[in-house]
PDB file of C-alpha atoms in Angstrom:
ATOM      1  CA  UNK A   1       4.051 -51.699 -54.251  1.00  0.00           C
ATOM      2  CA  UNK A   2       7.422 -50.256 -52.315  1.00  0.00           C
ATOM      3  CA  UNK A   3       6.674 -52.453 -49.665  1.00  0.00           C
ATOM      4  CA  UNK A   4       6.700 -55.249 -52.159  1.00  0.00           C
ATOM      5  CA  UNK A   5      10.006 -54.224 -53.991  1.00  0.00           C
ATOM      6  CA  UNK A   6      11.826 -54.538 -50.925  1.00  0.00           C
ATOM      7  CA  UNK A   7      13.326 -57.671 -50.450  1.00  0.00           C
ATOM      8  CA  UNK A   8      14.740 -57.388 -47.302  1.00  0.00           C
ATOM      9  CA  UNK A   9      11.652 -55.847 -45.124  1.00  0.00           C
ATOM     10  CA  UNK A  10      10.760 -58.472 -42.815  1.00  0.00           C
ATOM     11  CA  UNK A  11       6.904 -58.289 -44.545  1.00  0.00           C
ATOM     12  CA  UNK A  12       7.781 -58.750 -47.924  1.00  0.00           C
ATOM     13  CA  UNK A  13       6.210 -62.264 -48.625  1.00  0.00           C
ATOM     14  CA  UNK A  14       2.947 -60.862 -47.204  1.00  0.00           C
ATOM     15  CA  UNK A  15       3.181 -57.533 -49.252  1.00  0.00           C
ATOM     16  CA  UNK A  16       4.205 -58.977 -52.688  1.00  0.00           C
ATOM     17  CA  UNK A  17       1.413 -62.310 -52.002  1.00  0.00           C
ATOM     18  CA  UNK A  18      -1.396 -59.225 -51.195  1.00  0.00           C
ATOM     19  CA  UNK A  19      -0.258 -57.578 -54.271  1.00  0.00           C
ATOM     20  CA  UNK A  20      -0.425 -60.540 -56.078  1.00  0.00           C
ATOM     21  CA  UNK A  21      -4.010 -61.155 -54.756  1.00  0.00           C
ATOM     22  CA  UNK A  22      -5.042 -57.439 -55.881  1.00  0.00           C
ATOM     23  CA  UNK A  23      -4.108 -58.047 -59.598  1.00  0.00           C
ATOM     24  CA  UNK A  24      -4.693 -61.984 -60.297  1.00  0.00           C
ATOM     25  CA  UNK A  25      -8.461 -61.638 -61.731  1.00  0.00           C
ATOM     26  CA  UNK A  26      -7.668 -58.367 -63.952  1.00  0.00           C
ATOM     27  CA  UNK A  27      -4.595 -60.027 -65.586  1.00  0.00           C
ATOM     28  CA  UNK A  28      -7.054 -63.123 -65.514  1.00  0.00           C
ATOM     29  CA  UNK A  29      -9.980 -61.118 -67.430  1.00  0.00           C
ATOM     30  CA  UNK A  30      -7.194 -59.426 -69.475  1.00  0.00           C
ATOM     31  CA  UNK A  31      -5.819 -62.936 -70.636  1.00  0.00           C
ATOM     32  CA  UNK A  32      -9.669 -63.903 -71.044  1.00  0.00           C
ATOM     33  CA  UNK A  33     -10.843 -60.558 -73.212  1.00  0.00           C
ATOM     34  CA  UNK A  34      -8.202 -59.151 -74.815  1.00  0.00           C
ATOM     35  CA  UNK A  35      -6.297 -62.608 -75.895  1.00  0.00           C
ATOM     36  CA  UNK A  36      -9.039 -64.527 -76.179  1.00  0.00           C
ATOM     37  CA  UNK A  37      -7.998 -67.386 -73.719  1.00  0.00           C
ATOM     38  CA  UNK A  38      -9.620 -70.098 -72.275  1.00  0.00           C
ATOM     39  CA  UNK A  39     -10.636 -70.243 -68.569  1.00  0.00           C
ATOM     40  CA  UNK A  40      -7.794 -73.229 -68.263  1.00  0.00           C
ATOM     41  CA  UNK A  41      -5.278 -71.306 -70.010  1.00  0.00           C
ATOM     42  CA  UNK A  42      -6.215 -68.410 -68.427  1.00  0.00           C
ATOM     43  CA  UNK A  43      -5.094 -69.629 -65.314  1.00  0.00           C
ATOM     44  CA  UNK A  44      -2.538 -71.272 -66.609  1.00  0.00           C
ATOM     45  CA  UNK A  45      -0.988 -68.216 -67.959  1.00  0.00           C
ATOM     46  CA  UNK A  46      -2.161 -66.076 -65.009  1.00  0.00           C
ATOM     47  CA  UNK A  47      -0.157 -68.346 -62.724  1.00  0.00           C
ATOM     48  CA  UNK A  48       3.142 -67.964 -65.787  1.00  0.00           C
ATOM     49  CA  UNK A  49       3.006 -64.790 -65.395  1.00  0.00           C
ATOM     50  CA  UNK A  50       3.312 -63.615 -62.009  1.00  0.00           C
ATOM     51  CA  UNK A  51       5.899 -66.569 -61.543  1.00  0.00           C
ATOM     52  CA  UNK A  52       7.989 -64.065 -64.433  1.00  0.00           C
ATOM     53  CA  UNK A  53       7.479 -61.193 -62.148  1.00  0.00           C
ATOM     54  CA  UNK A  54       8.987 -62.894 -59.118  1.00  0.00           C
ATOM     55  CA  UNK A  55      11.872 -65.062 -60.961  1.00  0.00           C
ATOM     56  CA  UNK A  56      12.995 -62.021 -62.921  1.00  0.00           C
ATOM     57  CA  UNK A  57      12.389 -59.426 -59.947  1.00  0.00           C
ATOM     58  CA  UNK A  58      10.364 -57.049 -62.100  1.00  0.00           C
ATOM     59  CA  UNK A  59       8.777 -55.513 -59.482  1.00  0.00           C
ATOM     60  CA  UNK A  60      12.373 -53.475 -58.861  1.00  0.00           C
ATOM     61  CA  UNK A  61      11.737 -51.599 -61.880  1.00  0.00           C
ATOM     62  CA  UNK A  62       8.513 -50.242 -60.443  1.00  0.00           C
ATOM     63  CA  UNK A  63       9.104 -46.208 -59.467  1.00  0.00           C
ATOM     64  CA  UNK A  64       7.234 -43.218 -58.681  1.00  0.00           C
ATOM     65  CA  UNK A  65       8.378 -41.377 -62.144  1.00  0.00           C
ATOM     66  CA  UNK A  66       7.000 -44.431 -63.810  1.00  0.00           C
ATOM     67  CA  UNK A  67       3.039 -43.745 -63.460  1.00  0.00           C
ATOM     68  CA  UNK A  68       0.394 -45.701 -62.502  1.00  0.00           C
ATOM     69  CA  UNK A  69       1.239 -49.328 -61.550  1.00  0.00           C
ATOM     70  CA  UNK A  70      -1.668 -50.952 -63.718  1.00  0.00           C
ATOM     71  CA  UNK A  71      -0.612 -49.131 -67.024  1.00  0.00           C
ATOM     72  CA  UNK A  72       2.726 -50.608 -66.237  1.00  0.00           C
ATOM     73  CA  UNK A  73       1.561 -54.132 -65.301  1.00  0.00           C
ATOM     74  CA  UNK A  74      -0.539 -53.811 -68.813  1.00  0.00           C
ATOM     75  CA  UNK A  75       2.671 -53.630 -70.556  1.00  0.00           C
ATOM     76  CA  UNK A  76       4.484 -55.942 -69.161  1.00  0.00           C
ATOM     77  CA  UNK A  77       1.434 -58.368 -69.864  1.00  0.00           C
ATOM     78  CA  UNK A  78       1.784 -57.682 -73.274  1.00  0.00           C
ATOM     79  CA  UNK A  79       5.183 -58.211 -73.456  1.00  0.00           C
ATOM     80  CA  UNK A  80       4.368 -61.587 -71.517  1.00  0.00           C
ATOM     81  CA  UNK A  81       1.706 -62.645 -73.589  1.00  0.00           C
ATOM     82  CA  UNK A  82       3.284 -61.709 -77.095  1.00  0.00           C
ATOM     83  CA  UNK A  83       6.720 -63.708 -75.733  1.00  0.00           C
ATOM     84  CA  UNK A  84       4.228 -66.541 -74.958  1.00  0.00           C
ATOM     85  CA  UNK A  85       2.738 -67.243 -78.024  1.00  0.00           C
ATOM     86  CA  UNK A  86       6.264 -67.249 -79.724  1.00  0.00           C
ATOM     87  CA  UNK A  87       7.435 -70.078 -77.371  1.00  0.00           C
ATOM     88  CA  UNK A  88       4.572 -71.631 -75.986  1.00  0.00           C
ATOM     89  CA  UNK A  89       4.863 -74.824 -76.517  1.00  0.00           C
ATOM     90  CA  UNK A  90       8.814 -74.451 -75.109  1.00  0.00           C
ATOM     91  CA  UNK A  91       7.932 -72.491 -72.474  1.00  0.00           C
ATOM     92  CA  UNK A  92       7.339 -74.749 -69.019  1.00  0.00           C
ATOM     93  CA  UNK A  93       4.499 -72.880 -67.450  1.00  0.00           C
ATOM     94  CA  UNK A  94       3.842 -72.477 -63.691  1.00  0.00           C
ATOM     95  CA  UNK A  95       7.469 -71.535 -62.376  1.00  0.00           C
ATOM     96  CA  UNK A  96       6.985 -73.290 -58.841  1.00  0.00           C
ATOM     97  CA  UNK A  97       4.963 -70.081 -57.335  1.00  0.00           C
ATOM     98  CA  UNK A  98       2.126 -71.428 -55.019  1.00  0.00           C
ATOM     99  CA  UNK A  99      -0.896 -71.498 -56.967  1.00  0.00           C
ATOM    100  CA  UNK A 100      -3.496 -68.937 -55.395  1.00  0.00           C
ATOM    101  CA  UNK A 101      -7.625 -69.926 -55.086  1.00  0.00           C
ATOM    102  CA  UNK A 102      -9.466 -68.027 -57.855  1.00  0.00           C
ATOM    103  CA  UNK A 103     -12.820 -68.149 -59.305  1.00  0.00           C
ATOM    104  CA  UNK A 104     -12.243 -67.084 -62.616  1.00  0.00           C
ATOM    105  CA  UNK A 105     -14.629 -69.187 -64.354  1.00  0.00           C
ATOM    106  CA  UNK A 106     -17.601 -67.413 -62.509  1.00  0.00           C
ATOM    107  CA  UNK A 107     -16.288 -64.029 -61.947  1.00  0.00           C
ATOM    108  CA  UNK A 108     -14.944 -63.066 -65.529  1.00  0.00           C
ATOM    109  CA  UNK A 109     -17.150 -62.691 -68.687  1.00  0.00           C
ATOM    110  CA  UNK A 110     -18.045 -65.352 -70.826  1.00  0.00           C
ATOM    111  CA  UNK A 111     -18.289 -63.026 -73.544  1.00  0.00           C
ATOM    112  CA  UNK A 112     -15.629 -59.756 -74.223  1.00  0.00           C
ATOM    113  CA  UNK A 113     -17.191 -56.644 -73.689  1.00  0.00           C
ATOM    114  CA  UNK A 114     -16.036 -55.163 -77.249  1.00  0.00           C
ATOM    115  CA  UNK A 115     -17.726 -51.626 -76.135  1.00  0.00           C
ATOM    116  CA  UNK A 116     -14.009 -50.814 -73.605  1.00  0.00           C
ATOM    117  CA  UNK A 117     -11.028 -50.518 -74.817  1.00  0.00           C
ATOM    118  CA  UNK A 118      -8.498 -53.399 -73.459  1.00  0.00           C
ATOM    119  CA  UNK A 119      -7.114 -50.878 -71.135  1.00  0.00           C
ATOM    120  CA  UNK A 120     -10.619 -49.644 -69.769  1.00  0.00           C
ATOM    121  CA  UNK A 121     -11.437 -53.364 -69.428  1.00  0.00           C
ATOM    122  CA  UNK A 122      -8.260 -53.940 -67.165  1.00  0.00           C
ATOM    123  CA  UNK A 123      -9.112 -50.729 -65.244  1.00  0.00           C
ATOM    124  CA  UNK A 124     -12.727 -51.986 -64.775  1.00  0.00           C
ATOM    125  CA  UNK A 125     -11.757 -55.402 -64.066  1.00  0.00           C
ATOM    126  CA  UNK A 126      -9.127 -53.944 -61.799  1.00  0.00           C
ATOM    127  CA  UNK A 127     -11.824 -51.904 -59.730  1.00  0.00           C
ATOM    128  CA  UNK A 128     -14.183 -54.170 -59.682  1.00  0.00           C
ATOM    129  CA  UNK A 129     -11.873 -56.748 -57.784  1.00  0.00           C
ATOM    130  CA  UNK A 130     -10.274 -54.256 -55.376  1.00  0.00           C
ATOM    131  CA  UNK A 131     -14.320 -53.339 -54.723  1.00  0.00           C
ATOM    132  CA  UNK A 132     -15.423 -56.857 -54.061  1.00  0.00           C
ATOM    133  CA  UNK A 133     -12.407 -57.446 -52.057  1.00  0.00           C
ATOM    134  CA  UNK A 134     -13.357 -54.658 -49.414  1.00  0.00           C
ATOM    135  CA  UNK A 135     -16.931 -55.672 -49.030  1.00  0.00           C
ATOM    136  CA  UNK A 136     -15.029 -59.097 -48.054  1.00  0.00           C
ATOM    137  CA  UNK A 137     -12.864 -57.263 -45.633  1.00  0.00           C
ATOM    138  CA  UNK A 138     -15.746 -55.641 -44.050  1.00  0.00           C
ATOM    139  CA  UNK A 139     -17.422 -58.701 -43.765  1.00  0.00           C
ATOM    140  CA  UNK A 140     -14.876 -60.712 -42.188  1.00  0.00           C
ATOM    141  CA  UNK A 141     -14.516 -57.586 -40.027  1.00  0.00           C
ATOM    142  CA  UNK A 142     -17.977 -56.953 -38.724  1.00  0.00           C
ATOM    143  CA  UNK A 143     -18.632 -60.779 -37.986  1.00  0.00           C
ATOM    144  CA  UNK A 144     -15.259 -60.444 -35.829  1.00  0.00           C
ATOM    145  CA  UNK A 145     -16.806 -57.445 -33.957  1.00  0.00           C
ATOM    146  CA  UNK A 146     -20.415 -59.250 -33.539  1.00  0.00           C
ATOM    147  CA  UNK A 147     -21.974 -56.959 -36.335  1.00  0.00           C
ATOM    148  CA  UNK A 148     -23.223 -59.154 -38.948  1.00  0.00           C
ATOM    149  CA  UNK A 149     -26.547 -57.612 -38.475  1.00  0.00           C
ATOM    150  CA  UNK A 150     -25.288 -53.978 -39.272  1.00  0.00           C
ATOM    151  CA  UNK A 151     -22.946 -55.274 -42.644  1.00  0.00           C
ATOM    152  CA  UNK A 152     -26.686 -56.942 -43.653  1.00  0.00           C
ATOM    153  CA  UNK A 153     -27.716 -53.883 -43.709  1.00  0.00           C
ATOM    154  CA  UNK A 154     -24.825 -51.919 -45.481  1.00  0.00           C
ATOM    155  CA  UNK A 155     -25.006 -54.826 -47.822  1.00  0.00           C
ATOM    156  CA  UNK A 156     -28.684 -54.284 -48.776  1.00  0.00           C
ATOM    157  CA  UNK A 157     -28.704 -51.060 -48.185  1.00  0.00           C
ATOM    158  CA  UNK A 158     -25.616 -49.732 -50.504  1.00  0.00           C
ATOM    159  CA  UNK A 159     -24.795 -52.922 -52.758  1.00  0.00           C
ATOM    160  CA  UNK A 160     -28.476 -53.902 -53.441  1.00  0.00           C
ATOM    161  CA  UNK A 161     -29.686 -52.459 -57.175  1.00  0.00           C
ATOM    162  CA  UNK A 162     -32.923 -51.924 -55.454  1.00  0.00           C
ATOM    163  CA  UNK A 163     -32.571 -50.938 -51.830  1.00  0.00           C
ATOM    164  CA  UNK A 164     -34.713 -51.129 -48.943  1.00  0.00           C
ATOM    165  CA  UNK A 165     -34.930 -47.974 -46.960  1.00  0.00           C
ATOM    166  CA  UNK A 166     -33.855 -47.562 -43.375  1.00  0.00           C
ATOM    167  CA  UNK A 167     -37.253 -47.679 -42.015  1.00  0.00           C
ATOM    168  CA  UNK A 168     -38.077 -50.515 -43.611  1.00  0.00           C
ATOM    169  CA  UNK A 169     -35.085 -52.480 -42.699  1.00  0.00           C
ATOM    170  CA  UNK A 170     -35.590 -50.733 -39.035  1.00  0.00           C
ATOM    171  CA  UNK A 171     -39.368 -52.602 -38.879  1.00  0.00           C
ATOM    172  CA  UNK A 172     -37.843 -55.826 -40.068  1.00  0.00           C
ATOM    173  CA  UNK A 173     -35.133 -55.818 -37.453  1.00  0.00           C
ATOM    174  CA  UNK A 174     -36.993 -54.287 -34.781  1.00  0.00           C
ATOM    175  CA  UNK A 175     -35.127 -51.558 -34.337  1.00  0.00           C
ATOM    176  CA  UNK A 176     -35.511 -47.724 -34.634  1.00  0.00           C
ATOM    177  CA  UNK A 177     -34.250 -45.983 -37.881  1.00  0.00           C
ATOM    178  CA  UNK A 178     -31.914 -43.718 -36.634  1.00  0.00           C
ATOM    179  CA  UNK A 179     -30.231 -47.158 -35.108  1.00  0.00           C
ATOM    180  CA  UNK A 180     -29.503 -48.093 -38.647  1.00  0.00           C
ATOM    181  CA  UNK A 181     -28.663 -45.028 -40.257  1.00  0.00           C
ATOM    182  CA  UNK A 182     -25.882 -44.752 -37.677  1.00  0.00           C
ATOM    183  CA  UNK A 183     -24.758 -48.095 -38.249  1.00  0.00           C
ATOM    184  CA  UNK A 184     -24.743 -47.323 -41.634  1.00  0.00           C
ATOM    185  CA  UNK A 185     -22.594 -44.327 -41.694  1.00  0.00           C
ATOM    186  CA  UNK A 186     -20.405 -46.542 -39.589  1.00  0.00           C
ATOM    187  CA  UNK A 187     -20.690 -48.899 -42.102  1.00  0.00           C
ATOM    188  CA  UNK A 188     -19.334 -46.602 -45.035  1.00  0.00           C
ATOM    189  CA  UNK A 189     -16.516 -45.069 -43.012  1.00  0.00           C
ATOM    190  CA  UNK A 190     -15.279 -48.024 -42.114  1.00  0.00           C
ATOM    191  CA  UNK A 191     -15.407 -49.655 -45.712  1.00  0.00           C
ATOM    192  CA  UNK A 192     -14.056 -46.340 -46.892  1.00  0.00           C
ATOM    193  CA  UNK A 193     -10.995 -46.973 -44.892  1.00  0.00           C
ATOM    194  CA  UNK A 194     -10.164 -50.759 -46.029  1.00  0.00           C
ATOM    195  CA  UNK A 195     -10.890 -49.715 -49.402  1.00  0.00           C
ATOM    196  CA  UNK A 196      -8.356 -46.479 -48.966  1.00  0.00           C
ATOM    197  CA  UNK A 197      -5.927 -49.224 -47.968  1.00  0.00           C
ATOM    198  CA  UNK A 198      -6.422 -51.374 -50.718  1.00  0.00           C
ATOM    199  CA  UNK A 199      -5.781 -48.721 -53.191  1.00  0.00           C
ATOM    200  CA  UNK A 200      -2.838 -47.546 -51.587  1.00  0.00           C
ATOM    201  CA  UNK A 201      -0.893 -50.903 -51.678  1.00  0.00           C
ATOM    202  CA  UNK A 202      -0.887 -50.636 -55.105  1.00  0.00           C
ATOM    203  CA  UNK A 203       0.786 -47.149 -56.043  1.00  0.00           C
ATOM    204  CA  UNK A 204       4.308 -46.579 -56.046  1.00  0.00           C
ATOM    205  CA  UNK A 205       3.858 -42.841 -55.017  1.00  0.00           C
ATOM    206  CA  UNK A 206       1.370 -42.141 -51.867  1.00  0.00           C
ATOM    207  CA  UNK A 207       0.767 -39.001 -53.342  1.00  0.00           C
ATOM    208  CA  UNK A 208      -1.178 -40.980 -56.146  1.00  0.00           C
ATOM    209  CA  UNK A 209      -4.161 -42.221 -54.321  1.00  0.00           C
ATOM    210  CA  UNK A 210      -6.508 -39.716 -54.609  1.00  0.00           C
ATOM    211  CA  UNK A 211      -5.989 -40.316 -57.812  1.00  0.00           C
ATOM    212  CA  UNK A 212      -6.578 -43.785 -58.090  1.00  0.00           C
ATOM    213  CA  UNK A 213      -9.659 -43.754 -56.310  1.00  0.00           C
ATOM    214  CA  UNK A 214     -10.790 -41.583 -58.885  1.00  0.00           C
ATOM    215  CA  UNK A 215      -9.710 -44.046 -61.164  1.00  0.00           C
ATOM    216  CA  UNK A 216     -11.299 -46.557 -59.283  1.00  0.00           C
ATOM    217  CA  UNK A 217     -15.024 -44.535 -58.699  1.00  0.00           C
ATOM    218  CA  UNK A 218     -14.510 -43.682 -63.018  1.00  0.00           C
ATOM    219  CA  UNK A 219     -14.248 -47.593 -63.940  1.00  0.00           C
ATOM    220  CA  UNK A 220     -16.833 -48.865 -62.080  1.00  0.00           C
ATOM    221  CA  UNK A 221     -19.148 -46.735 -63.203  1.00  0.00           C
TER     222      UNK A 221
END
C-alpha cells in the first residue's frame, strides 16, 4: 500500500497496478453480492471505481492509524456505489484506466451467499483471490525452475479435497516417497513465502501481517 501512495518512487505504476490486481475480484464479488449487480455492470463499475481511486488520489489517505486496508476500501465502496446510483446515468463510467483481464463471470457466485455478512463476504472473497493468486505464482515459478512435476504434486497433494498420499503419488511417478515429501515441504515454504508477500503489499503498517494472515487463514475457512 505505501509503496503505492508514493507517487514519486520510481515503482509506483507497478505497485499501485499489483494492488489493483489484489482487490479487482473482491470489489467485483462485492458489487455482485452485496448490490446485486450484473456481471456487465459489475465490471463496469469495478473498472469506475478504481479509475475514482486513481483520479482523486485516494490512496494518500491510506495510513497506519487507519486499520486494515480492506475495511477501508469497503467504505469507500460504499460511498462509491451509493454516489453511483444517485448519478448513474450522468456519471461517464470507465475514467480512461486500462481495463485489466478478469474472469468474473466464472469466478464469482451466481447466487449471494446470504449466510456472511457483506463484510465477511469481502474478506472471503478477498482471501480467496490473494490464495488463488499464489498457487499461480508458484506455478509460474516452478515451471521456470523445471519443477512442474513437484507443483503437480503440491497441487494434488495440498489443494486436492481428496488427496493422494505420498506413496502413492511416489509409485505413480517412479520415485521414492521421501523424494516427494521433500519436494513437498519445499513446496509449502516456498508458497508460504509468495503468499507472505502478497499479504504484505496490502497493509499500510508491516507490523499488521501476522495479522492479516490470520485474517486470511479465518476467511477461507
Amino acid at each position: 500500500v505505501l509503496g503505492a501512495q508514493d507517487r514519486t518512487s520510481p515503482d509506483h505504476r507497478t505497485r499501485l497496478d499489483r494492488l489493483i490486481r489484489l482487490y479487482w475480484k473482491p470489489v467485483y464479488w462485492s458489487l455482485r453480492s452485496r448490490w446485486r449487480k450484473q456481471h456487465a455492470d459489475a465490471l463496469d463499475l469495478a473498472q469506475t471505481f478504481f479509475a475514482h481511486l486513481l483520479e482523486k488520489d485516494a490512496l494518500a489517505a491510506v495510513t497506519p492509524d487507519k486499520g486494515r486496508f480492506r475495511a477501508w476500501l469497503r467504505v469507500v465502496l460504499d460511498n462509491f456505489m451509493r454516489n453511483e446510483l444517485e448519478a448513474a446515468k450522468a456519471q461517464k463510467r470507465g475514467g480512461g484506466l486500462k481495463p485489466l483481464s478478469i474472469d468474473g463471470e466464472d469466478d464469482a457466485p451466481p447466487v449471494p451467499d446470504d449466510s456472511l455478512t457483506p463484510d465477511q463476504a469481502f474478506d472471503r472473497a478477498w482471501a480467496i483471490h490473494v490464495f488463488r493468486q499464489s498457487v499461480d505464482d508458484l506455478r509460474t515459478l516452478y515451471h521456470a525452475e523445471g519443477r512442474d512435476a513437484a507443483f503437480a504434486w503440491f497441487e494434488r497433494h495440498e489443494l486436492d479435497p481428496d488427496p493422494p498420499s505420498c506413496a502413492q503419488m511416489a509409485e505413480a511417478a517412479g520415485r521414492k516417497p521421501h523424494e516427494v515429501e521433500n519436494a513437498l515441504k519445499a513446496a509449502r515454504v516456498a508458497f508460504a513465502k509468495i503468499l507472505r508477500e502478497k499479504v504484505t503489499e496490502t497493509v499500510a503498517d508491516p507490523a499488521r501481517v501476522e495479522e492479516e494472515l490470520r485474517a486470511l487463514a479465518e476467511a477461507m475457512g
